PDB file of C-alpha atoms in Angstrom:
ATOM      1  CA  UNK A 148       0.000   0.000   0.000  1.00  0.00           C
ATOM      2  CA  UNK A 149       1.376   3.427  -0.958  1.00  0.00           C
ATOM      3  CA  UNK A 150       2.322   5.504   2.056  1.00  0.00           C
ATOM      4  CA  UNK A 151       0.943   8.983   2.701  1.00  0.00           C
ATOM      5  CA  UNK A 152       4.398  10.448   2.120  1.00  0.00           C
ATOM      6  CA  UNK A 153       4.735   8.775  -1.260  1.00  0.00           C
ATOM      7  CA  UNK A 154       1.276   9.919  -2.228  1.00  0.00           C
ATOM      8  CA  UNK A 155       2.091  13.531  -1.397  1.00  0.00           C
ATOM      9  CA  UNK A 156       5.309  13.450  -3.340  1.00  0.00           C
ATOM     10  CA  UNK A 157       3.665  11.894  -6.367  1.00  0.00           C
ATOM     11  CA  UNK A 158       0.913  14.476  -6.219  1.00  0.00           C
ATOM     12  CA  UNK A 159       3.426  17.305  -6.358  1.00  0.00           C
ATOM     13  CA  UNK A 160       2.377  18.882  -3.056  1.00  0.00           C
ATOM     14  CA  UNK A 161       4.823  20.655  -0.780  1.00  0.00           C
ATOM     15  CA  UNK A 162       5.544  18.673   2.358  1.00  0.00           C
ATOM     16  CA  UNK A 163       5.959  20.550   5.638  1.00  0.00           C
ATOM     17  CA  UNK A 164       8.235  18.780   8.084  1.00  0.00           C
ATOM     18  CA  UNK A 165       6.926  18.490  11.644  1.00  0.00           C
ATOM     19  CA  UNK A 166       9.832  18.314  14.089  1.00  0.00           C
ATOM     20  CA  UNK A 167       7.636  17.474  17.093  1.00  0.00           C
ATOM     21  CA  UNK A 168       8.896  14.273  18.724  1.00  0.00           C
ATOM     22  CA  UNK A 169       6.464  11.393  18.353  1.00  0.00           C
ATOM     23  CA  UNK A 170       6.232   8.170  20.335  1.00  0.00           C
ATOM     24  CA  UNK A 171       7.576   5.012  18.745  1.00  0.00           C
ATOM     25  CA  UNK A 172       4.846   3.131  16.861  1.00  0.00           C
ATOM     26  CA  UNK A 173       3.722  -0.147  18.412  1.00  0.00           C
ATOM     27  CA  UNK A 174       5.218  -3.314  17.048  1.00  0.00           C
ATOM     28  CA  UNK A 175       3.231  -4.677  14.137  1.00  0.00           C
ATOM     29  CA  UNK A 176       1.155  -7.744  14.792  1.00  0.00           C
ATOM     30  CA  UNK A 177       1.562 -10.745  12.540  1.00  0.00           C
ATOM     31  CA  UNK A 178      -1.343 -11.137  10.185  1.00  0.00           C
ATOM     32  CA  UNK A 179      -1.787 -14.856  10.782  1.00  0.00           C
ATOM     33  CA  UNK A 180      -1.507 -16.657  14.121  1.00  0.00           C
ATOM     34  CA  UNK A 181       1.267 -19.240  14.074  1.00  0.00           C
ATOM     35  CA  UNK A 182      -1.325 -21.962  14.670  1.00  0.00           C
ATOM     36  CA  UNK A 183      -3.038 -20.955  11.394  1.00  0.00           C
ATOM     37  CA  UNK A 184       0.266 -21.048   9.553  1.00  0.00           C
ATOM     38  CA  UNK A 185       1.086 -24.481  10.947  1.00  0.00           C
ATOM     39  CA  UNK A 186      -2.398 -25.714  10.081  1.00  0.00           C
ATOM     40  CA  UNK A 187      -1.927 -24.535   6.472  1.00  0.00           C
ATOM     41  CA  UNK A 188       1.443 -26.300   6.151  1.00  0.00           C
ATOM     42  CA  UNK A 189       0.149 -29.588   7.547  1.00  0.00           C
ATOM     43  CA  UNK A 190      -3.099 -29.327   5.601  1.00  0.00           C
ATOM     44  CA  UNK A 191      -1.247 -28.967   2.313  1.00  0.00           C
ATOM     45  CA  UNK A 192       1.023 -31.908   3.154  1.00  0.00           C
ATOM     46  CA  UNK A 193      -2.087 -34.043   3.633  1.00  0.00           C
ATOM     47  CA  UNK A 194      -3.839 -32.725   0.518  1.00  0.00           C
ATOM     48  CA  UNK A 195      -0.793 -33.293  -1.693  1.00  0.00           C
ATOM     49  CA  UNK A 196      -0.082 -36.753  -0.300  1.00  0.00           C
ATOM     50  CA  UNK A 197       3.184 -35.946   1.450  1.00  0.00           C
ATOM     51  CA  UNK A 198       1.359 -37.219   4.503  1.00  0.00           C
ATOM     52  CA  UNK A 199      -0.543 -40.170   3.051  1.00  0.00           C
ATOM     53  CA  UNK A 200      -3.814 -41.625   4.347  1.00  0.00           C
ATOM     54  CA  UNK A 201      -3.028 -43.747   7.361  1.00  0.00           C
ATOM     55  CA  UNK A 202       0.260 -42.006   8.123  1.00  0.00           C
ATOM     56  CA  UNK A 203       0.752 -40.548  11.595  1.00  0.00           C
ATOM     57  CA  UNK A 204       1.538 -36.877  12.073  1.00  0.00           C
ATOM     58  CA  UNK A 205       4.852 -36.051  13.731  1.00  0.00           C
ATOM     59  CA  UNK A 206       4.598 -35.846  17.496  1.00  0.00           C
ATOM     60  CA  UNK A 207       3.521 -32.626  19.189  1.00  0.00           C
ATOM     61  CA  UNK A 208       7.051 -32.131  20.461  1.00  0.00           C
ATOM     62  CA  UNK A 209       8.608 -32.689  17.023  1.00  0.00           C
ATOM     63  CA  UNK A 210       6.192 -30.287  15.337  1.00  0.00           C
ATOM     64  CA  UNK A 211       6.922 -27.603  17.935  1.00  0.00           C
ATOM     65  CA  UNK A 212      10.662 -28.057  17.414  1.00  0.00           C
ATOM     66  CA  UNK A 213      10.570 -28.299  13.606  1.00  0.00           C
ATOM     67  CA  UNK A 214       8.437 -25.180  13.131  1.00  0.00           C
ATOM     68  CA  UNK A 215       9.732 -23.157  16.075  1.00  0.00           C
ATOM     69  CA  UNK A 216       6.338 -22.753  17.732  1.00  0.00           C
ATOM     70  CA  UNK A 217       4.970 -23.520  21.178  1.00  0.00           C
ATOM     71  CA  UNK A 218       2.993 -26.643  21.893  1.00  0.00           C
ATOM     72  CA  UNK A 219      -0.225 -24.697  22.377  1.00  0.00           C
ATOM     73  CA  UNK A 220      -0.016 -23.575  18.736  1.00  0.00           C
ATOM     74  CA  UNK A 221       0.563 -27.188  17.709  1.00  0.00           C
ATOM     75  CA  UNK A 222      -2.517 -28.342  19.601  1.00  0.00           C
ATOM     76  CA  UNK A 223      -4.625 -25.615  17.984  1.00  0.00           C
ATOM     77  CA  UNK A 224      -3.426 -26.606  14.503  1.00  0.00           C
ATOM     78  CA  UNK A 225      -4.066 -30.294  15.164  1.00  0.00           C
ATOM     79  CA  UNK A 226      -7.536 -29.516  16.507  1.00  0.00           C
ATOM     80  CA  UNK A 227      -8.326 -27.608  13.318  1.00  0.00           C
ATOM     81  CA  UNK A 228      -7.099 -30.482  11.150  1.00  0.00           C
ATOM     82  CA  UNK A 229      -9.411 -32.763  13.105  1.00  0.00           C
ATOM     83  CA  UNK A 230     -12.367 -30.391  12.635  1.00  0.00           C
ATOM     84  CA  UNK A 231     -11.740 -30.421   8.878  1.00  0.00           C
ATOM     85  CA  UNK A 232     -11.740 -34.220   9.007  1.00  0.00           C
ATOM     86  CA  UNK A 233      -8.208 -34.457   7.666  1.00  0.00           C
ATOM     87  CA  UNK A 234      -6.927 -36.479  10.607  1.00  0.00           C
ATOM     88  CA  UNK A 235      -8.240 -38.799  13.266  1.00  0.00           C
ATOM     89  CA  UNK A 236      -7.049 -38.294  16.841  1.00  0.00           C
ATOM     90  CA  UNK A 237      -6.922 -41.274  19.165  1.00  0.00           C
ATOM     91  CA  UNK A 238      -6.735 -41.470  22.924  1.00  0.00           C
ATOM     92  CA  UNK A 239      -3.276 -40.530  24.095  1.00  0.00           C
ATOM     93  CA  UNK A 240      -2.777 -37.982  21.306  1.00  0.00           C
ATOM     94  CA  UNK A 241      -1.919 -40.396  18.486  1.00  0.00           C
ATOM     95  CA  UNK A 242      -2.992 -39.162  15.067  1.00  0.00           C
ATOM     96  CA  UNK A 243      -3.679 -40.713  11.695  1.00  0.00           C
ATOM     97  CA  UNK A 244      -4.188 -38.926   8.384  1.00  0.00           C
ATOM     98  CA  UNK A 245      -7.526 -39.655   6.741  1.00  0.00           C
ATOM     99  CA  UNK A 246      -8.334 -39.996   3.052  1.00  0.00           C
ATOM    100  CA  UNK A 247      -9.539 -36.401   2.715  1.00  0.00           C
ATOM    101  CA  UNK A 248     -11.311 -37.052  -0.584  1.00  0.00           C
ATOM    102  CA  UNK A 249     -13.710 -39.275   1.355  1.00  0.00           C
ATOM    103  CA  UNK A 250     -13.971 -37.371   4.633  1.00  0.00           C
ATOM    104  CA  UNK A 251     -13.456 -33.613   4.078  1.00  0.00           C
ATOM    105  CA  UNK A 252     -16.236 -31.150   3.270  1.00  0.00           C
ATOM    106  CA  UNK A 253     -16.531 -27.603   1.951  1.00  0.00           C
ATOM    107  CA  UNK A 254     -15.528 -26.323   5.379  1.00  0.00           C
ATOM    108  CA  UNK A 255     -11.985 -27.284   4.348  1.00  0.00           C
ATOM    109  CA  UNK A 256     -11.861 -24.415   1.855  1.00  0.00           C
ATOM    110  CA  UNK A 257     -14.301 -21.922   3.379  1.00  0.00           C
ATOM    111  CA  UNK A 258     -13.543 -19.148   5.850  1.00  0.00           C
ATOM    112  CA  UNK A 259      -9.758 -19.317   5.602  1.00  0.00           C
ATOM    113  CA  UNK A 260      -7.767 -16.125   5.262  1.00  0.00           C
ATOM    114  CA  UNK A 261      -4.309 -15.046   4.200  1.00  0.00           C
ATOM    115  CA  UNK A 262      -1.839 -15.942   1.411  1.00  0.00           C
ATOM    116  CA  UNK A 263      -0.323 -18.751   3.481  1.00  0.00           C
ATOM    117  CA  UNK A 264      -3.759 -20.346   3.614  1.00  0.00           C
ATOM    118  CA  UNK A 265      -4.319 -20.538  -0.134  1.00  0.00           C
ATOM    119  CA  UNK A 266      -4.685 -24.223  -0.930  1.00  0.00           C
ATOM    120  CA  UNK A 267      -1.835 -25.359  -3.155  1.00  0.00           C
ATOM    121  CA  UNK A 268      -3.528 -28.440  -4.618  1.00  0.00           C
ATOM    122  CA  UNK A 269      -3.375 -28.219  -8.426  1.00  0.00           C
ATOM    123  CA  UNK A 270      -6.719 -27.457 -10.029  1.00  0.00           C
ATOM    124  CA  UNK A 271      -8.467 -25.784  -7.098  1.00  0.00           C
ATOM    125  CA  UNK A 272      -8.930 -22.485  -8.969  1.00  0.00           C
ATOM    126  CA  UNK A 273     -10.302 -24.298 -12.014  1.00  0.00           C
ATOM    127  CA  UNK A 274     -12.678 -26.339  -9.870  1.00  0.00           C
ATOM    128  CA  UNK A 275     -14.019 -23.293  -8.032  1.00  0.00           C
ATOM    129  CA  UNK A 276     -14.660 -21.541 -11.355  1.00  0.00           C
ATOM    130  CA  UNK A 277     -16.359 -24.675 -12.648  1.00  0.00           C
ATOM    131  CA  UNK A 278     -18.585 -24.717  -9.553  1.00  0.00           C
ATOM    132  CA  UNK A 279     -19.403 -21.082 -10.325  1.00  0.00           C
ATOM    133  CA  UNK A 280     -20.610 -22.115 -13.798  1.00  0.00           C
ATOM    134  CA  UNK A 281     -22.881 -24.821 -12.421  1.00  0.00           C
ATOM    135  CA  UNK A 282     -24.392 -22.632  -9.709  1.00  0.00           C
ATOM    136  CA  UNK A 283     -24.828 -19.648 -12.032  1.00  0.00           C
ATOM    137  CA  UNK A 284     -26.473 -21.648 -14.818  1.00  0.00           C
ATOM    138  CA  UNK A 285     -28.984 -23.330 -12.535  1.00  0.00           C
ATOM    139  CA  UNK A 286     -29.622 -20.084 -10.651  1.00  0.00           C
ATOM    140  CA  UNK A 287     -30.477 -18.377 -13.959  1.00  0.00           C
ATOM    141  CA  UNK A 288     -32.903 -21.204 -14.760  1.00  0.00           C
ATOM    142  CA  UNK A 289     -34.574 -20.996 -11.359  1.00  0.00           C
ATOM    143  CA  UNK A 290     -34.691 -17.204 -11.466  1.00  0.00           C
ATOM    144  CA  UNK A 291     -36.603 -17.369 -14.754  1.00  0.00           C
ATOM    145  CA  UNK A 292     -39.064 -19.753 -13.135  1.00  0.00           C
ATOM    146  CA  UNK A 293     -39.337 -18.279  -9.634  1.00  0.00           C
ATOM    147  CA  UNK A 294     -38.233 -14.665  -9.796  1.00  0.00           C
ATOM    148  CA  UNK A 295     -40.862 -12.023  -9.215  1.00  0.00           C
ATOM    149  CA  UNK A 296     -41.738  -9.505 -11.911  1.00  0.00           C
ATOM    150  CA  UNK A 297     -39.880  -6.827  -9.961  1.00  0.00           C
ATOM    151  CA  UNK A 298     -36.772  -8.978  -9.637  1.00  0.00           C
ATOM    152  CA  UNK A 299     -36.767  -9.826 -13.343  1.00  0.00           C
ATOM    153  CA  UNK A 300     -37.229  -6.158 -14.258  1.00  0.00           C
ATOM    154  CA  UNK A 301     -34.312  -5.192 -12.005  1.00  0.00           C
ATOM    155  CA  UNK A 302     -32.089  -7.768 -13.735  1.00  0.00           C
ATOM    156  CA  UNK A 303     -32.908  -6.263 -17.133  1.00  0.00           C
ATOM    157  CA  UNK A 304     -32.310  -2.727 -15.870  1.00  0.00           C
ATOM    158  CA  UNK A 305     -28.965  -3.718 -14.354  1.00  0.00           C
ATOM    159  CA  UNK A 306     -27.910  -5.398 -17.615  1.00  0.00           C
ATOM    160  CA  UNK A 307     -28.748  -2.208 -19.533  1.00  0.00           C
ATOM    161  CA  UNK A 308     -26.735  -0.160 -17.036  1.00  0.00           C
ATOM    162  CA  UNK A 309     -23.875  -2.641 -17.417  1.00  0.00           C
ATOM    163  CA  UNK A 310     -23.855  -1.931 -21.159  1.00  0.00           C
ATOM    164  CA  UNK A 311     -23.113   1.743 -20.465  1.00  0.00           C
ATOM    165  CA  UNK A 312     -19.904   1.047 -18.536  1.00  0.00           C
ATOM    166  CA  UNK A 313     -16.442   1.465 -19.989  1.00  0.00           C
ATOM    167  CA  UNK A 314     -13.935  -1.277 -20.772  1.00  0.00           C
ATOM    168  CA  UNK A 315     -12.213  -1.144 -17.368  1.00  0.00           C
ATOM    169  CA  UNK A 316     -12.242  -4.760 -16.142  1.00  0.00           C
ATOM    170  CA  UNK A 317     -12.313  -3.888 -12.447  1.00  0.00           C
ATOM    171  CA  UNK A 318     -15.335  -1.620 -12.927  1.00  0.00           C
ATOM    172  CA  UNK A 319     -17.063  -4.289 -14.987  1.00  0.00           C
ATOM    173  CA  UNK A 320     -16.245  -6.966 -12.418  1.00  0.00           C
ATOM    174  CA  UNK A 321     -17.890  -4.983  -9.616  1.00  0.00           C
ATOM    175  CA  UNK A 322     -20.992  -4.362 -11.732  1.00  0.00           C
ATOM    176  CA  UNK A 323     -21.067  -7.996 -12.828  1.00  0.00           C
ATOM    177  CA  UNK A 324     -21.104  -9.195  -9.214  1.00  0.00           C
ATOM    178  CA  UNK A 325     -24.013  -6.856  -8.416  1.00  0.00           C
ATOM    179  CA  UNK A 326     -25.924  -8.144 -11.454  1.00  0.00           C
ATOM    180  CA  UNK A 327     -25.355 -11.789 -10.610  1.00  0.00           C
ATOM    181  CA  UNK A 328     -26.444 -11.140  -7.036  1.00  0.00           C
ATOM    182  CA  UNK A 329     -29.857 -10.129  -8.377  1.00  0.00           C
ATOM    183  CA  UNK A 330     -30.058 -13.402 -10.309  1.00  0.00           C
ATOM    184  CA  UNK A 331     -28.943 -15.517  -7.345  1.00  0.00           C
ATOM    185  CA  UNK A 332     -31.399 -13.789  -5.033  1.00  0.00           C
ATOM    186  CA  UNK A 333     -34.147 -14.169  -7.617  1.00  0.00           C
ATOM    187  CA  UNK A 334     -33.595 -17.913  -7.875  1.00  0.00           C
ATOM    188  CA  UNK A 335     -34.708 -18.368  -4.262  1.00  0.00           C
ATOM    189  CA  UNK A 336     -32.083 -21.002  -3.367  1.00  0.00           C
ATOM    190  CA  UNK A 337     -30.356 -20.225  -0.055  1.00  0.00           C
ATOM    191  CA  UNK A 338     -27.531 -22.727  -0.607  1.00  0.00           C
ATOM    192  CA  UNK A 339     -26.692 -21.044  -3.929  1.00  0.00           C
ATOM    193  CA  UNK A 340     -26.751 -17.638  -2.250  1.00  0.00           C
ATOM    194  CA  UNK A 341     -24.328 -18.731   0.481  1.00  0.00           C
ATOM    195  CA  UNK A 342     -22.021 -20.341  -2.083  1.00  0.00           C
ATOM    196  CA  UNK A 343     -22.128 -17.135  -4.133  1.00  0.00           C
ATOM    197  CA  UNK A 344     -21.157 -15.121  -1.056  1.00  0.00           C
ATOM    198  CA  UNK A 345     -18.239 -17.466  -0.391  1.00  0.00           C
ATOM    199  CA  UNK A 346     -16.962 -17.032  -3.950  1.00  0.00           C
ATOM    200  CA  UNK A 347     -17.454 -13.259  -4.021  1.00  0.00           C
ATOM    201  CA  UNK A 348     -15.906 -12.456  -0.663  1.00  0.00           C
ATOM    202  CA  UNK A 349     -12.877 -14.697  -1.089  1.00  0.00           C
ATOM    203  CA  UNK A 350     -13.865 -17.217   1.551  1.00  0.00           C
ATOM    204  CA  UNK A 351     -12.776 -20.038  -0.746  1.00  0.00           C
ATOM    205  CA  UNK A 352      -9.150 -20.764   0.136  1.00  0.00           C
ATOM    206  CA  UNK A 353      -7.607 -20.465  -3.302  1.00  0.00           C
ATOM    207  CA  UNK A 354      -5.359 -18.105  -5.170  1.00  0.00           C
ATOM    208  CA  UNK A 355      -7.213 -15.247  -6.865  1.00  0.00           C
ATOM    209  CA  UNK A 356      -7.603 -15.964 -10.592  1.00  0.00           C
ATOM    210  CA  UNK A 357      -6.185 -13.184 -12.797  1.00  0.00           C
ATOM    211  CA  UNK A 358      -8.825 -10.667 -13.816  1.00  0.00           C
ATOM    212  CA  UNK A 359      -7.838 -10.821 -17.484  1.00  0.00           C
ATOM    213  CA  UNK A 360      -8.881 -14.487 -17.474  1.00  0.00           C
ATOM    214  CA  UNK A 361     -12.456 -13.208 -17.198  1.00  0.00           C
ATOM    215  CA  UNK A 362     -12.125 -10.531 -19.888  1.00  0.00           C
ATOM    216  CA  UNK A 363     -14.088 -12.439 -22.549  1.00  0.00           C
ATOM    217  CA  UNK A 364     -16.942 -12.872 -20.087  1.00  0.00           C
ATOM    218  CA  UNK A 365     -16.923  -9.358 -18.667  1.00  0.00           C
ATOM    219  CA  UNK A 366     -16.609  -7.534 -21.991  1.00  0.00           C
ATOM    220  CA  UNK A 367     -19.509  -9.332 -23.678  1.00  0.00           C
ATOM    221  CA  UNK A 368     -22.252  -6.828 -22.974  1.00  0.00           C
ATOM    222  CA  UNK A 369     -24.701  -8.422 -25.400  1.00  0.00           C
ATOM    223  CA  UNK A 370     -24.441 -11.781 -23.658  1.00  0.00           C
ATOM    224  CA  UNK A 371     -25.430 -10.125 -20.375  1.00  0.00           C
ATOM    225  CA  UNK A 372     -28.384  -8.426 -22.002  1.00  0.00           C
ATOM    226  CA  UNK A 373     -29.469 -11.596 -23.810  1.00  0.00           C
ATOM    227  CA  UNK A 374     -29.424 -13.553 -20.561  1.00  0.00           C
ATOM    228  CA  UNK A 375     -31.391 -10.846 -18.762  1.00  0.00           C
ATOM    229  CA  UNK A 376     -33.965 -10.871 -21.578  1.00  0.00           C
ATOM    230  CA  UNK A 377     -34.436 -14.656 -21.345  1.00  0.00           C
ATOM    231  CA  UNK A 378     -34.919 -14.410 -17.587  1.00  0.00           C
ATOM    232  CA  UNK A 379     -37.451 -11.602 -18.075  1.00  0.00           C
ATOM    233  CA  UNK A 380     -39.349 -13.764 -20.588  1.00  0.00           C
ATOM    234  CA  UNK A 381     -39.255 -16.675 -18.118  1.00  0.00           C
ATOM    235  CA  UNK A 382     -37.506 -18.818 -20.730  1.00  0.00           C
ATOM    236  CA  UNK A 383     -35.784 -21.081 -18.214  1.00  0.00           C
ATOM    237  CA  UNK A 384     -33.989 -23.435 -20.620  1.00  0.00           C
ATOM    238  CA  UNK A 385     -32.528 -20.594 -22.690  1.00  0.00           C
ATOM    239  CA  UNK A 386     -31.507 -18.702 -19.546  1.00  0.00           C
ATOM    240  CA  UNK A 387     -29.652 -21.756 -18.261  1.00  0.00           C
ATOM    241  CA  UNK A 388     -27.878 -22.288 -21.576  1.00  0.00           C
ATOM    242  CA  UNK A 389     -26.822 -18.651 -21.983  1.00  0.00           C
ATOM    243  CA  UNK A 390     -25.605 -18.425 -18.379  1.00  0.00           C
ATOM    244  CA  UNK A 391     -23.522 -21.587 -18.801  1.00  0.00           C
ATOM    245  CA  UNK A 392     -21.990 -20.286 -22.023  1.00  0.00           C
ATOM    246  CA  UNK A 393     -21.184 -16.900 -20.498  1.00  0.00           C
ATOM    247  CA  UNK A 394     -19.642 -18.193 -17.275  1.00  0.00           C
ATOM    248  CA  UNK A 395     -17.716 -20.990 -18.991  1.00  0.00           C
ATOM    249  CA  UNK A 396     -15.500 -18.429 -20.697  1.00  0.00           C
ATOM    250  CA  UNK A 397     -13.680 -17.852 -17.421  1.00  0.00           C
ATOM    251  CA  UNK A 398     -12.862 -21.530 -16.887  1.00  0.00           C
ATOM    252  CA  UNK A 399      -9.305 -21.997 -18.249  1.00  0.00           C
ATOM    253  CA  UNK A 400      -9.873 -25.195 -20.246  1.00  0.00           C
ATOM    254  CA  UNK A 401     -13.074 -23.848 -21.823  1.00  0.00           C
ATOM    255  CA  UNK A 402     -11.987 -20.303 -22.725  1.00  0.00           C
ATOM    256  CA  UNK A 403     -11.118 -21.151 -26.330  1.00  0.00           C
ATOM    257  CA  UNK A 404     -13.972 -23.641 -26.827  1.00  0.00           C
ATOM    258  CA  UNK A 405     -17.037 -21.517 -26.117  1.00  0.00           C
ATOM    259  CA  UNK A 406     -18.392 -19.502 -29.012  1.00  0.00           C
ATOM    260  CA  UNK A 407     -20.031 -16.149 -28.230  1.00  0.00           C
ATOM    261  CA  UNK A 408     -23.574 -16.493 -26.927  1.00  0.00           C
ATOM    262  CA  UNK A 409     -24.590 -13.448 -28.973  1.00  0.00           C
ATOM    263  CA  UNK A 410     -23.690 -15.321 -32.161  1.00  0.00           C
ATOM    264  CA  UNK A 411     -26.196 -18.111 -31.474  1.00  0.00           C
TER     265      UNK A 411
END
């Protein structure tokens, strides 16, 4: 983040020096507790197979020594691994890694913060974007069927407003999220709404996909308007198809395969 001093200098303003002594600033707090950092390291070792199903975790003492943390932090990290159903803890503190593909749930990737917590398993970004396609397409279908007249009218109005925006991808991304929120709310499915919130607010523990990956989707104004029109007409099958086509453009393996919805 640019400091105030740098901002003033870049802006060309004169800077008046204040010679009044000031107290030393407090020491900066670490962004992530050490227990969270240890959890992320052990989690990724389990997810990538470095700690295989059935393998024991190192002892509490060894983990504390290897990572330079206290044993309380180790216990917190182990407890979190257990809550995510990545390990099984036996009486006496013995642990065993579980087959996470059979035991873990969405709580593994939800509500985790910080760059150290981004899951490093290959394909997680692709899979989250693919989930976005599935939820968005079905939400568009349900919105056409269930959405009120006011909700459908608002979706059309928002799509028309979207068409007036410039080519700035960040501006379009913000408007696109607001537009899709109307569709998700109009579909009346609470589980879809909560999943949408998790994707929008970064609660899914994955690296942020580059914005230019979504450029084909965001810049296609006519596809947004066509989808809004199908929802307004309550054409559920067409709304689902157009939503799937539009959202699929941001999934890496499909970017070059999807032809423009406006050309159909």
